[in-house]
mmCIF file of C-alpha atoms in Angstrom:
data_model
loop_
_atom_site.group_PDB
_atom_site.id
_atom_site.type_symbol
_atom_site.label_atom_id
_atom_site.label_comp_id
_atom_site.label_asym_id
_atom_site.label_seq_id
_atom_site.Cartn_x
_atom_site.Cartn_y
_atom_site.Cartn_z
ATOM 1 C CA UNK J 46 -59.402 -57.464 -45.461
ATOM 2 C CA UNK J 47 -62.766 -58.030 -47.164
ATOM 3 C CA UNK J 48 -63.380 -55.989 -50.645
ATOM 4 C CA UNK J 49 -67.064 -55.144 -49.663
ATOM 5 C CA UNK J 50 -65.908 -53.533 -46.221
ATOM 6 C CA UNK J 51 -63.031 -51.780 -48.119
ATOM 7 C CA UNK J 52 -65.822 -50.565 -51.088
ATOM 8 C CA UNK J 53 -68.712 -49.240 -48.521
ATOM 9 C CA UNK J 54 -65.560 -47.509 -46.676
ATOM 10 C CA UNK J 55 -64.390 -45.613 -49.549
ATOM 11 C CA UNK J 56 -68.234 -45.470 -50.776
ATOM 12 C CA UNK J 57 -69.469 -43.496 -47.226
ATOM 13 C CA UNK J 58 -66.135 -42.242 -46.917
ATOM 14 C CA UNK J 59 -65.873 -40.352 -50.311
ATOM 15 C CA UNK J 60 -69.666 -39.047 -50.536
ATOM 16 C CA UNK J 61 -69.380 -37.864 -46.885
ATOM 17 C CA UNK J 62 -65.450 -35.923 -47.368
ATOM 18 C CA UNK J 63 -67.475 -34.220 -50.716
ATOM 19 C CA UNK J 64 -70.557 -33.164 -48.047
ATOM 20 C CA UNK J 65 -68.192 -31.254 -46.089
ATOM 21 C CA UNK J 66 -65.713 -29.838 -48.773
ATOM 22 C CA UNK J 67 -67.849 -28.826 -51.694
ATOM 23 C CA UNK J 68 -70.328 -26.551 -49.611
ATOM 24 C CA UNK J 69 -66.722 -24.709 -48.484
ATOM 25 C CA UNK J 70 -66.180 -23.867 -52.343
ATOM 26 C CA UNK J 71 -69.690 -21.338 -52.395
ATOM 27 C CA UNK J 72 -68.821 -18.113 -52.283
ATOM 28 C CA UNK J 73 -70.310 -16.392 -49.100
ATOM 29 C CA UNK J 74 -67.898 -13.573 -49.411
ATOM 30 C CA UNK J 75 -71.135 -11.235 -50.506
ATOM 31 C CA UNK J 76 -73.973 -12.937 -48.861
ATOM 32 C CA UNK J 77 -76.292 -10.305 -47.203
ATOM 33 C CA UNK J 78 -76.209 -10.802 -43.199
ATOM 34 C CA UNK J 79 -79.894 -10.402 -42.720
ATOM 35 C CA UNK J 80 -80.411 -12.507 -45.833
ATOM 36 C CA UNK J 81 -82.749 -15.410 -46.038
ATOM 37 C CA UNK J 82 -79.356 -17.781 -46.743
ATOM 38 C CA UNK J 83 -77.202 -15.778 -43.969
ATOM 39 C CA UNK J 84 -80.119 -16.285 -41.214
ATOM 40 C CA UNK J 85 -80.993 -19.954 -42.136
ATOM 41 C CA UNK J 86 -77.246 -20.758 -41.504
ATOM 42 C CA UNK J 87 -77.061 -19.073 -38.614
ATOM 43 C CA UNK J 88 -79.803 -20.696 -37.022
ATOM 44 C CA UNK J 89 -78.603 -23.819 -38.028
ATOM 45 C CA UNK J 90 -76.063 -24.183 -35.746
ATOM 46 C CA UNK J 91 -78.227 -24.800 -32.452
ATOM 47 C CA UNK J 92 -80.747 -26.939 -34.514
ATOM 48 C CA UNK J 93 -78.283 -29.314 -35.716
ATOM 49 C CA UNK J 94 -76.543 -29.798 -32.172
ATOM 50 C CA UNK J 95 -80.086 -30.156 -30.601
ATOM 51 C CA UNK J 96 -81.393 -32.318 -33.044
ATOM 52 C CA UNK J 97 -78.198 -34.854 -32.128
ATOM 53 C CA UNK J 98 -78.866 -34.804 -28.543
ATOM 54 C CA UNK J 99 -82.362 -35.724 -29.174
ATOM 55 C CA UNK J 100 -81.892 -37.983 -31.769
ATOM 56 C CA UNK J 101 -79.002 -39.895 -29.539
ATOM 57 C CA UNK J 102 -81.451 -39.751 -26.861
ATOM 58 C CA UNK J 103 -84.753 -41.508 -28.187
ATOM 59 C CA UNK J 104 -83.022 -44.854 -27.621
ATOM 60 C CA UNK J 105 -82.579 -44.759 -24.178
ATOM 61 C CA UNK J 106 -85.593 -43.456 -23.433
ATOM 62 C CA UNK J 107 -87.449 -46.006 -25.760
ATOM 63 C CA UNK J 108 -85.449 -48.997 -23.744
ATOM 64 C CA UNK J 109 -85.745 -50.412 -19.980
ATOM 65 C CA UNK J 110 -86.744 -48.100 -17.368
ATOM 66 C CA UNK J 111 -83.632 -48.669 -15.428
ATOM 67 C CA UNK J 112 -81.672 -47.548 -18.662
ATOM 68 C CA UNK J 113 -84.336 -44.188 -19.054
ATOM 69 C CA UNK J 114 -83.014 -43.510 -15.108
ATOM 70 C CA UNK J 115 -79.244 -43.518 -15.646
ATOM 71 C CA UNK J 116 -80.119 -41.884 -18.950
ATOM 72 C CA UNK J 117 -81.637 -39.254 -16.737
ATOM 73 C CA UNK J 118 -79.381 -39.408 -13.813
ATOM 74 C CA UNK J 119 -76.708 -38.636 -16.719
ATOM 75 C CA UNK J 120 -78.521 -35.568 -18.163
ATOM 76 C CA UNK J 121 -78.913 -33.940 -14.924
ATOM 77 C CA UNK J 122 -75.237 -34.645 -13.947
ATOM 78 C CA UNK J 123 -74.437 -32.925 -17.784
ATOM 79 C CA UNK J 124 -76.511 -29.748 -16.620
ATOM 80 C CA UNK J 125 -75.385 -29.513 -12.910
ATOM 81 C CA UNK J 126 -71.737 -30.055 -13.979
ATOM 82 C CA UNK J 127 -72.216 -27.378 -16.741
ATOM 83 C CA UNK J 128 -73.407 -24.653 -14.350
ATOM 84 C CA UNK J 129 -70.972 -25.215 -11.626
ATOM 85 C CA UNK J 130 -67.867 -24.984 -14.128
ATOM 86 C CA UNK J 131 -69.030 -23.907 -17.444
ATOM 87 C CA UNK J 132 -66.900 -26.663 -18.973
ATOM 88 C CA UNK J 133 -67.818 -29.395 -21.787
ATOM 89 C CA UNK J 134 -65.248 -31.049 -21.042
ATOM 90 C CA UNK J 135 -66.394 -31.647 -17.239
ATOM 91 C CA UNK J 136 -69.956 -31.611 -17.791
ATOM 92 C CA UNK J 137 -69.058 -34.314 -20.510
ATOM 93 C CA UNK J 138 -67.251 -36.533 -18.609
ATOM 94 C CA UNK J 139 -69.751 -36.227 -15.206
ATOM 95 C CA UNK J 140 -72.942 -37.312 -17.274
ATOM 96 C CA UNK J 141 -70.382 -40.587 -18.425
ATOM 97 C CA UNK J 142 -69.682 -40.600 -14.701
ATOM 98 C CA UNK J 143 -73.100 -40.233 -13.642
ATOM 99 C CA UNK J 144 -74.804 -42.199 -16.180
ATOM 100 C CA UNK J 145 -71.943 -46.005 -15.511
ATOM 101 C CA UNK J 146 -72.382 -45.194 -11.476
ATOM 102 C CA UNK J 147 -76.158 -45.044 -11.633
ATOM 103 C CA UNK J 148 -75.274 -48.539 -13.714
ATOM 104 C CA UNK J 149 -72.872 -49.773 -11.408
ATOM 105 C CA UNK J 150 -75.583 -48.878 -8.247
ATOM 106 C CA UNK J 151 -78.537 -51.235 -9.694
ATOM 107 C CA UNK J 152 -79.495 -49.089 -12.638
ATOM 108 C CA UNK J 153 -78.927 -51.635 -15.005
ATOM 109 C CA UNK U 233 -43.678 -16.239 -39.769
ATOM 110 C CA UNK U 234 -46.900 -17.053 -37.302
ATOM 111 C CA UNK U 235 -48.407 -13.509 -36.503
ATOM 112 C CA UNK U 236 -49.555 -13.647 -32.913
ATOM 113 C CA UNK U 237 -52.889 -14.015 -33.867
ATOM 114 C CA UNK U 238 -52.260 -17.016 -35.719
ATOM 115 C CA UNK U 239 -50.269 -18.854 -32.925
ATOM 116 C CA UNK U 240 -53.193 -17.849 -30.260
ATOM 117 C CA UNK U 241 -55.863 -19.573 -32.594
ATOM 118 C CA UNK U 242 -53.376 -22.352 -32.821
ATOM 119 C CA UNK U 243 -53.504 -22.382 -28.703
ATOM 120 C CA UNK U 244 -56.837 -22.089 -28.707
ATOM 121 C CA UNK U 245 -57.422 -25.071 -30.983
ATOM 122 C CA UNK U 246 -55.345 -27.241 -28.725
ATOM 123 C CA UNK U 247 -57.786 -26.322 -25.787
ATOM 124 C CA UNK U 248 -60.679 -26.433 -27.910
ATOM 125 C CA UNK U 249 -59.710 -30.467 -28.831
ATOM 126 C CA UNK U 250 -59.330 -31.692 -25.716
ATOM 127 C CA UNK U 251 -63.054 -31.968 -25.061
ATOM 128 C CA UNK U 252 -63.274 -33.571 -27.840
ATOM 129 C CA UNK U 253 -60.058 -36.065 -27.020
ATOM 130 C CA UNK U 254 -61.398 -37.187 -24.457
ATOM 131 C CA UNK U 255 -64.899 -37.394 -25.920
ATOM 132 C CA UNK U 256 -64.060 -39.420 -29.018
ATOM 133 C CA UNK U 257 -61.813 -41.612 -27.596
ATOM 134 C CA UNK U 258 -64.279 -43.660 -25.244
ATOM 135 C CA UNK U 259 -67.274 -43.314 -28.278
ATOM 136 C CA UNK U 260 -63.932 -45.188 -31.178
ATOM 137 C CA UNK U 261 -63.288 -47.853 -27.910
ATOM 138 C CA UNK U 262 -67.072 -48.583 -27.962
ATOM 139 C CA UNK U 263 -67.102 -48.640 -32.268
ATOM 140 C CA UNK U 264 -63.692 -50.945 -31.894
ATOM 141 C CA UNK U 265 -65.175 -53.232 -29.464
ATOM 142 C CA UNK U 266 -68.833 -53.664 -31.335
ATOM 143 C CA UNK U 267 -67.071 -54.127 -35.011
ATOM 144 C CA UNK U 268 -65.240 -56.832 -33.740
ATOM 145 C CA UNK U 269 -68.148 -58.256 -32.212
ATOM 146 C CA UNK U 270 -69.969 -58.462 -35.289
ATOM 147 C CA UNK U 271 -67.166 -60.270 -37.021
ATOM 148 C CA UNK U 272 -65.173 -57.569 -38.498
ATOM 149 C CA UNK U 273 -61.231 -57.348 -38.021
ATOM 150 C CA UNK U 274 -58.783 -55.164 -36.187
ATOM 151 C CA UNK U 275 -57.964 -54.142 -39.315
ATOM 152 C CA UNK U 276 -61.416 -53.731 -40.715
ATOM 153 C CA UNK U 277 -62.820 -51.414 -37.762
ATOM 154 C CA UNK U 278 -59.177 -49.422 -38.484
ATOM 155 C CA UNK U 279 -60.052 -48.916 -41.931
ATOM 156 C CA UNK U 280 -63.829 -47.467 -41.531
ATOM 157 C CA UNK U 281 -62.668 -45.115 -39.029
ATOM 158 C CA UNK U 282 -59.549 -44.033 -41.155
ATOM 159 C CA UNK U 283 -62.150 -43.593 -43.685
ATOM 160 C CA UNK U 284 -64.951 -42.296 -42.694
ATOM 161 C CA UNK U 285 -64.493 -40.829 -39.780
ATOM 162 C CA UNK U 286 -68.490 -40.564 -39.030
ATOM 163 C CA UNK U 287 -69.153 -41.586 -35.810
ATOM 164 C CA UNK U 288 -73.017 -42.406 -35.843
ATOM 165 C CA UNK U 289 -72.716 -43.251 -39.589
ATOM 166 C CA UNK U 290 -69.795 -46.092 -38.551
ATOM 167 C CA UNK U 291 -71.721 -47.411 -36.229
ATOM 168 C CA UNK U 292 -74.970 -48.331 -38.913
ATOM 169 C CA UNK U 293 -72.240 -49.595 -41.186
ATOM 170 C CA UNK U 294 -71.186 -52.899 -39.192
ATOM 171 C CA UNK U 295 -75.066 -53.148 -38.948
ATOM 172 C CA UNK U 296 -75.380 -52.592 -42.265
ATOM 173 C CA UNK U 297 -72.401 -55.118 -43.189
ATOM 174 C CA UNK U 298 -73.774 -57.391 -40.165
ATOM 175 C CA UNK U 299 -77.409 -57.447 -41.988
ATOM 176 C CA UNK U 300 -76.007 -58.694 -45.363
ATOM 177 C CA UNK U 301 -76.852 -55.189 -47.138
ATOM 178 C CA UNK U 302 -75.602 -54.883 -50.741
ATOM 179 C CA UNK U 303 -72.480 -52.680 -50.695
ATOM 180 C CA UNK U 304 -74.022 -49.860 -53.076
ATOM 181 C CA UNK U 305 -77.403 -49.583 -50.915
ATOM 182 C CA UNK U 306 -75.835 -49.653 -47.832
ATOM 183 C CA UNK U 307 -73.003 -46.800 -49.225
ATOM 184 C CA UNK U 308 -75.582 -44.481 -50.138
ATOM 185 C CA UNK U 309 -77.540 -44.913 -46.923
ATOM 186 C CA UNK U 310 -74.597 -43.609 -45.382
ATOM 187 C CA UNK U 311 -74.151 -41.065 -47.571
ATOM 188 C CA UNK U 312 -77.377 -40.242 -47.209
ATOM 189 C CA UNK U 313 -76.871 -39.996 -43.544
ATOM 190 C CA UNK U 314 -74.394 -37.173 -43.403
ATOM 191 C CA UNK U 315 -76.081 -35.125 -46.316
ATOM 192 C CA UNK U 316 -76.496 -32.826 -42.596
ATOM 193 C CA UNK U 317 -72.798 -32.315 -42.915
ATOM 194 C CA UNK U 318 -73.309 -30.055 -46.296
ATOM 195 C CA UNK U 319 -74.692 -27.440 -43.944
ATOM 196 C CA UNK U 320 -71.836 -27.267 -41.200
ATOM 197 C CA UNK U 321 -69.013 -26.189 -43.898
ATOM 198 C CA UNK U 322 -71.045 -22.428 -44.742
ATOM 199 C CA UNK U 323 -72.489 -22.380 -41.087
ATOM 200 C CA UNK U 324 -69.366 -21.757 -39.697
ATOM 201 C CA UNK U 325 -68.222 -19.581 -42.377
ATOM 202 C CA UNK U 326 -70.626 -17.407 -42.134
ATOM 203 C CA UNK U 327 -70.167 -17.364 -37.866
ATOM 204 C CA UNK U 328 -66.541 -16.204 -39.200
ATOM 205 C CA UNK U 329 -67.538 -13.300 -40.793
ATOM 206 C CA UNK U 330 -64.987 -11.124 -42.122
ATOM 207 C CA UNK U 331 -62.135 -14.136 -40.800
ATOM 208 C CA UNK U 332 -63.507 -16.869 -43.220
ATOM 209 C CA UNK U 333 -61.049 -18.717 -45.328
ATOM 210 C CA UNK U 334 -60.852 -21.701 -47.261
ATOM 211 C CA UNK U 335 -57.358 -22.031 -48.663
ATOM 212 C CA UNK U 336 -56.863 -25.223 -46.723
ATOM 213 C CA UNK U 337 -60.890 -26.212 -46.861
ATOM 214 C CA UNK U 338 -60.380 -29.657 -48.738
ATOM 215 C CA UNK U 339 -57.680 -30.316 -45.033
ATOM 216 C CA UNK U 340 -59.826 -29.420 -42.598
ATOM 217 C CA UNK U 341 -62.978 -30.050 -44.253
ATOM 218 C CA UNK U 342 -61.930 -33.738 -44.123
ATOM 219 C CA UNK U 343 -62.881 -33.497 -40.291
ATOM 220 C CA UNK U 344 -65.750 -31.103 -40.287
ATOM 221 C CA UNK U 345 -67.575 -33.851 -37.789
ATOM 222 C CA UNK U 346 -71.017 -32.856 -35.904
ATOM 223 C CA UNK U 347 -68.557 -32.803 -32.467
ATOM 224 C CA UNK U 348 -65.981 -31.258 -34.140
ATOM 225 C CA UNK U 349 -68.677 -28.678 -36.161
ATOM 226 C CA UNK U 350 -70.147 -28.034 -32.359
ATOM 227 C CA UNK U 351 -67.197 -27.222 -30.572
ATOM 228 C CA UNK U 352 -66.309 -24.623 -33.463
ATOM 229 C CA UNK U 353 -69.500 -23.057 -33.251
ATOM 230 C CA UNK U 354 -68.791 -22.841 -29.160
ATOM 231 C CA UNK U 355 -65.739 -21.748 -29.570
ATOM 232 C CA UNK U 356 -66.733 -18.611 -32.329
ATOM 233 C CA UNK U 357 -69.858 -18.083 -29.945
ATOM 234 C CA UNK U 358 -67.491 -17.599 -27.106
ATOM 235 C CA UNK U 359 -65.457 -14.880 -29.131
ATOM 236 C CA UNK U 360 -62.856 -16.991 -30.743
ATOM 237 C CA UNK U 361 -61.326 -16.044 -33.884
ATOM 238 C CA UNK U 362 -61.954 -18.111 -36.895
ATOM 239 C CA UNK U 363 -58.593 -19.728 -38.670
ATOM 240 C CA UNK U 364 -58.195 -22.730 -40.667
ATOM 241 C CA UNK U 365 -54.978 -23.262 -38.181
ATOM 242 C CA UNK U 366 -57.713 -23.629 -35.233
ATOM 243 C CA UNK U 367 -59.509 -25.679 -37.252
ATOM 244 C CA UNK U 368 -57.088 -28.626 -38.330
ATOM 245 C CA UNK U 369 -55.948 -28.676 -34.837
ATOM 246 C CA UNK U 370 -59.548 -29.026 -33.723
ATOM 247 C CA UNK U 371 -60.415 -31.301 -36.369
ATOM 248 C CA UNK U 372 -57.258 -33.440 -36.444
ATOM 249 C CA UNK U 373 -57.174 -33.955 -32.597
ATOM 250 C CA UNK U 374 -60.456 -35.125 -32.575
ATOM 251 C CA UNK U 375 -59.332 -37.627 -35.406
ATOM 252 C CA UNK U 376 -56.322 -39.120 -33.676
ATOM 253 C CA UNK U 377 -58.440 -39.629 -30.588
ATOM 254 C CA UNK U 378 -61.192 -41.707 -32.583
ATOM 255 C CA UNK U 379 -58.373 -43.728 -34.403
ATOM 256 C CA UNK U 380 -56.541 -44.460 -31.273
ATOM 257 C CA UNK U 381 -59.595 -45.293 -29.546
ATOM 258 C CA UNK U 382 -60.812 -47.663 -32.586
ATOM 259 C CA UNK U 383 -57.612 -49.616 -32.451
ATOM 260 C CA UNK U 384 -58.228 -49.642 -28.683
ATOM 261 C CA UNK U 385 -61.570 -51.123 -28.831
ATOM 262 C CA UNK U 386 -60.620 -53.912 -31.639
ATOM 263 C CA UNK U 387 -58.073 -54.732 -30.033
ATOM 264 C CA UNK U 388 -59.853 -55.343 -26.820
ATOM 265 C CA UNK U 389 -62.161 -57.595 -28.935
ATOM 266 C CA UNK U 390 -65.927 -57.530 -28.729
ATOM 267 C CA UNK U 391 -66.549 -59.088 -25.386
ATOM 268 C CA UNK U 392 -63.896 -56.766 -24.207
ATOM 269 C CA UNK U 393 -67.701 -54.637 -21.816
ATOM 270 C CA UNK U 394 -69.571 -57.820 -21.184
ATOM 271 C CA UNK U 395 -67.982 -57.938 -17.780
ATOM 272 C CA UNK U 396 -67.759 -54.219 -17.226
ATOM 273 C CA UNK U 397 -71.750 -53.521 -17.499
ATOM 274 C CA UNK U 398 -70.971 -50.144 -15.450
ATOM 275 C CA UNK U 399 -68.397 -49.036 -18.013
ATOM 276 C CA UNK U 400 -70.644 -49.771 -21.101
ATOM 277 C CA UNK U 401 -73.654 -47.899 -19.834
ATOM 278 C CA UNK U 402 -70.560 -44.786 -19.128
ATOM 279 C CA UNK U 403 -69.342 -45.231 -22.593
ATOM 280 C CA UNK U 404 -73.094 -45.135 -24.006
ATOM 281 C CA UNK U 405 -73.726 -42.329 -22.901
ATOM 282 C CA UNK U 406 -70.901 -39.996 -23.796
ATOM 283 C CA UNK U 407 -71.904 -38.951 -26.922
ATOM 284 C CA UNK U 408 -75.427 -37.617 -25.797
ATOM 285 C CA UNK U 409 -73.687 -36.229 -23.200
ATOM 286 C CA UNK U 410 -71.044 -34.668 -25.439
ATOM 287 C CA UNK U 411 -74.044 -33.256 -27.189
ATOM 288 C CA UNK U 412 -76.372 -32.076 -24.688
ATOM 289 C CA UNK U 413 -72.643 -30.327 -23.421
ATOM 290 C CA UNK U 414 -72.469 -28.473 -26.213
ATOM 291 C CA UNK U 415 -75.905 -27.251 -26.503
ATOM 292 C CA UNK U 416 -75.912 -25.665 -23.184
ATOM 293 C CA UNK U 417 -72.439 -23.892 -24.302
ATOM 294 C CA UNK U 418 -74.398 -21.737 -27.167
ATOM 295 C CA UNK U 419 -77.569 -21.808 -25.390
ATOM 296 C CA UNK U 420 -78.987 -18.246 -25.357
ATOM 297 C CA UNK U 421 -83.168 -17.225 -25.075
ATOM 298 C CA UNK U 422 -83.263 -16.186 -28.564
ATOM 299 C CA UNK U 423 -82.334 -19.801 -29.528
ATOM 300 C CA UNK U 424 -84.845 -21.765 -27.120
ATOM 301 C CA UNK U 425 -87.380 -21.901 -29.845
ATOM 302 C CA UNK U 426 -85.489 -23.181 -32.574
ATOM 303 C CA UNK U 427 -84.331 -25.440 -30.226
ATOM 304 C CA UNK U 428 -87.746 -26.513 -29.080
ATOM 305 C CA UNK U 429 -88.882 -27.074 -33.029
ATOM 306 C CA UNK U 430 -85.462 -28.997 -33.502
ATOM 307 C CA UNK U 431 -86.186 -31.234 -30.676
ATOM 308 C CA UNK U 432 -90.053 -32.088 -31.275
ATOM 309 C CA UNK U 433 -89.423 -32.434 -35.009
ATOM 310 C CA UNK U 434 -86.786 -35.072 -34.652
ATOM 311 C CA UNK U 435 -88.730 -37.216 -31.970
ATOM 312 C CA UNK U 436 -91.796 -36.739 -34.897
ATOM 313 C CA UNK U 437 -89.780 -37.647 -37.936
ATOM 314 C CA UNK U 438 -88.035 -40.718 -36.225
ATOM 315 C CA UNK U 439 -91.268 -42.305 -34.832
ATOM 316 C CA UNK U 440 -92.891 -41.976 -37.920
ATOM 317 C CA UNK U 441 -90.460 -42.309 -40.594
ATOM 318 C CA UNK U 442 -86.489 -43.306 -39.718
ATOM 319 C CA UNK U 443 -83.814 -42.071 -37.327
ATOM 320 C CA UNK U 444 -82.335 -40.087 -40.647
ATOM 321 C CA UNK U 445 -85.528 -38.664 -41.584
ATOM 322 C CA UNK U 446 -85.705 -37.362 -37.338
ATOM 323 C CA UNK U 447 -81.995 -35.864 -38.180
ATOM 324 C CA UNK U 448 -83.227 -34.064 -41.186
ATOM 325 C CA UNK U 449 -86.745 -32.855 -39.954
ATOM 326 C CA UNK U 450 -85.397 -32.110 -36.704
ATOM 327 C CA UNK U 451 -82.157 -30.069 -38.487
ATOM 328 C CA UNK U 452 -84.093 -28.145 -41.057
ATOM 329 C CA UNK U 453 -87.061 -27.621 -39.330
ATOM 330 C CA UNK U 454 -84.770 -25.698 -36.275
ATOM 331 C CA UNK U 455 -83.046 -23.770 -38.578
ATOM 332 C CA UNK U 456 -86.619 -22.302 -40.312
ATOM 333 C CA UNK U 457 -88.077 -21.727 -37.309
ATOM 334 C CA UNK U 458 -84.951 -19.336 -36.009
ATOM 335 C CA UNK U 459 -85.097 -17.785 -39.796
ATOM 336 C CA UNK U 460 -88.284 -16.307 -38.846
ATOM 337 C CA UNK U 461 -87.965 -15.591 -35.427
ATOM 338 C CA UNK U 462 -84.604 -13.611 -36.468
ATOM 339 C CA UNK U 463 -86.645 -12.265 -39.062
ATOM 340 C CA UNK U 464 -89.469 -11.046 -36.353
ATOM 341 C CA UNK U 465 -87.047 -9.767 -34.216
ATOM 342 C CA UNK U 466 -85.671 -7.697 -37.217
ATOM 343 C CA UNK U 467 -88.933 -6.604 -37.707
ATOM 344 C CA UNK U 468 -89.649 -5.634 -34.156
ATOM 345 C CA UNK U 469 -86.776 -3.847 -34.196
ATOM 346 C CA UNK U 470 -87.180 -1.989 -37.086
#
């Protein structure tokens, strides 16, 4: 195994396990709920998940048009499958479908 | 001795993860299959997802590594990358309200993903408890599935989807879809702006600036806008 793969590993790896732990040491035991802190966090939720949809997104969208169809063909399979059963499991799994059949049928 | 709360957030968990199972486990075949292709080993690909476990983050590594990049710039790029995750820890905390604990924070913390960080907030949106037992469970599934599905895809090697075009393009797209899943699972009116902000101020901040700067813009500039629409609805309210 190659040193610099096992460095940036532990590198990424060690910075990114102190992201998520440290924050869980603040004490939010007396934050205010209709603080500035409380609200920003609580907003941040839907941001964050949006902002990773979009941000997977832009590259399919900025490639071939047949690639921006499947990419759509997959995103209205996610929302259709998500209305009929309410599942992200399901929904996940039909835009995958959706998206490699629209592939597999010339959109590629 | 389990109280019965305890073992239904434990039950819970296990159906929370499997959305996330099954959604990891194609994304790690993809990362094992395009390591490999860009010269790393088996054993290599293993090692950055034992590691890291960062999905997007692993996948600009074997770039990074592919490109040459000095070990030091290329960790803190990374690092840089996932500064998003210091929000997702006291997010969810504060969704727990009154259930919040950390005694086993540095465990579960370890796996405090943005899929595994989405399906949480689902789940507490939906009415579930919070318990760190739900959490490792949800956190730890979603980690065997990506290491299991790394070894899968290095294995396979790296021209393992040049004959299955179909299955690639499937593969691709699981992760948006994963996302754009979760998104309509909290979706409520109250949220559409933030959303809205979120969305235009990622396409802004990666077009002119870098995909992390989108993730940051796009993150922080959400969450202000639903600070003061929460804040105007307070006020309206009032």
């Amino acid at each position: 195994m190659r040193a610099d793969v096992l460095q940036l590993a532990l590198m990424a790896g060690g910075l990114t396990y102190l992201w998520r732990y440290l924050p869980l040491r603040l004490n939010l035991g007396d934050m205010p709920k209709d603080g500035l802190l409380a609200r920003f966090l609580a907003a941040t939720g839907p941001a964050a998940i949006a902002t990773l949809f979009i941000a997977e997104m832009l590259p399919l969208l900025q490639d071939t048009q047949a690639v921006q169809g499947r990419a759509g063909v997959g995103v209205l399979a996610v929302i259709l499958a998500f209305v009929w059963r309410k599942s992200v499991v399901f929904a996940t799994l039909a835009g995958a479908f959706a998206c490699g059949a629209a592939a597999a049928l010339g959109l590629s | 001795m389990a109280t019965a709360q305890e073992k239904s957030s434990v039950m819970a968990g296990f159906q929370a993860v499997i959305p996330l199972v099954l959604g990891y486990f194609p994304i790690a075949f993809s990362f094992g299959v395009a390591a490999t292709r860009t010269g790393l080993s088996p054993l290599e690909a293993f090692s950055l997802s034992l590691i890291v476990f960062a999905g997007a983050a692993q996948f600009l590594a074997i770039a990074l590594l592919a490109s040459g990049a000095p070990v030091l710039v290329a960790g803190l790029t990374l690092a840089a990358m996932n500064l998003r995750h210091l929000l997702y820890g006291p997010t969810l905390l504060q969704r727990a309200g009154e259930d919040r604990s950390t005694r086993w924070g540095w465990l579960w913390a370890f796996a405090l993903t943005d899929e595994v960080f989405g399906a949480a907030l689902g789940a507490l949106a939906k009415g579930q408890r919070f318990s760190e037992g739900f959490m490792v469970i949800l956190g730890f599934g979603a980690y065997g599935s990506w290491l299991a599905g790394t070894v899968a895809g290095a294995w396979a090697g790296g021209g393992a989807l040049d004959s299955w075009p179909a299955v690639g393009a499937a593969l691709d797209f699981m992760l948006p879809a994963l996302f754009l899943a979760l998104l309509l699972s909290i979706l409520s009116a109250r949220q559409v702006p933030a959303i809205l902000i979120a969305a235009a101020a990622t396409v802004v901040g990666t077009w002119y600036g870098s995909s992390t700067l989108g993730l940051f813009a796009g993150m922080i500039g959400g969450a202000v806008v639903g600070v003061f629409g929460r804040k105007a609805e307070a006020v309206d309210a009032g």
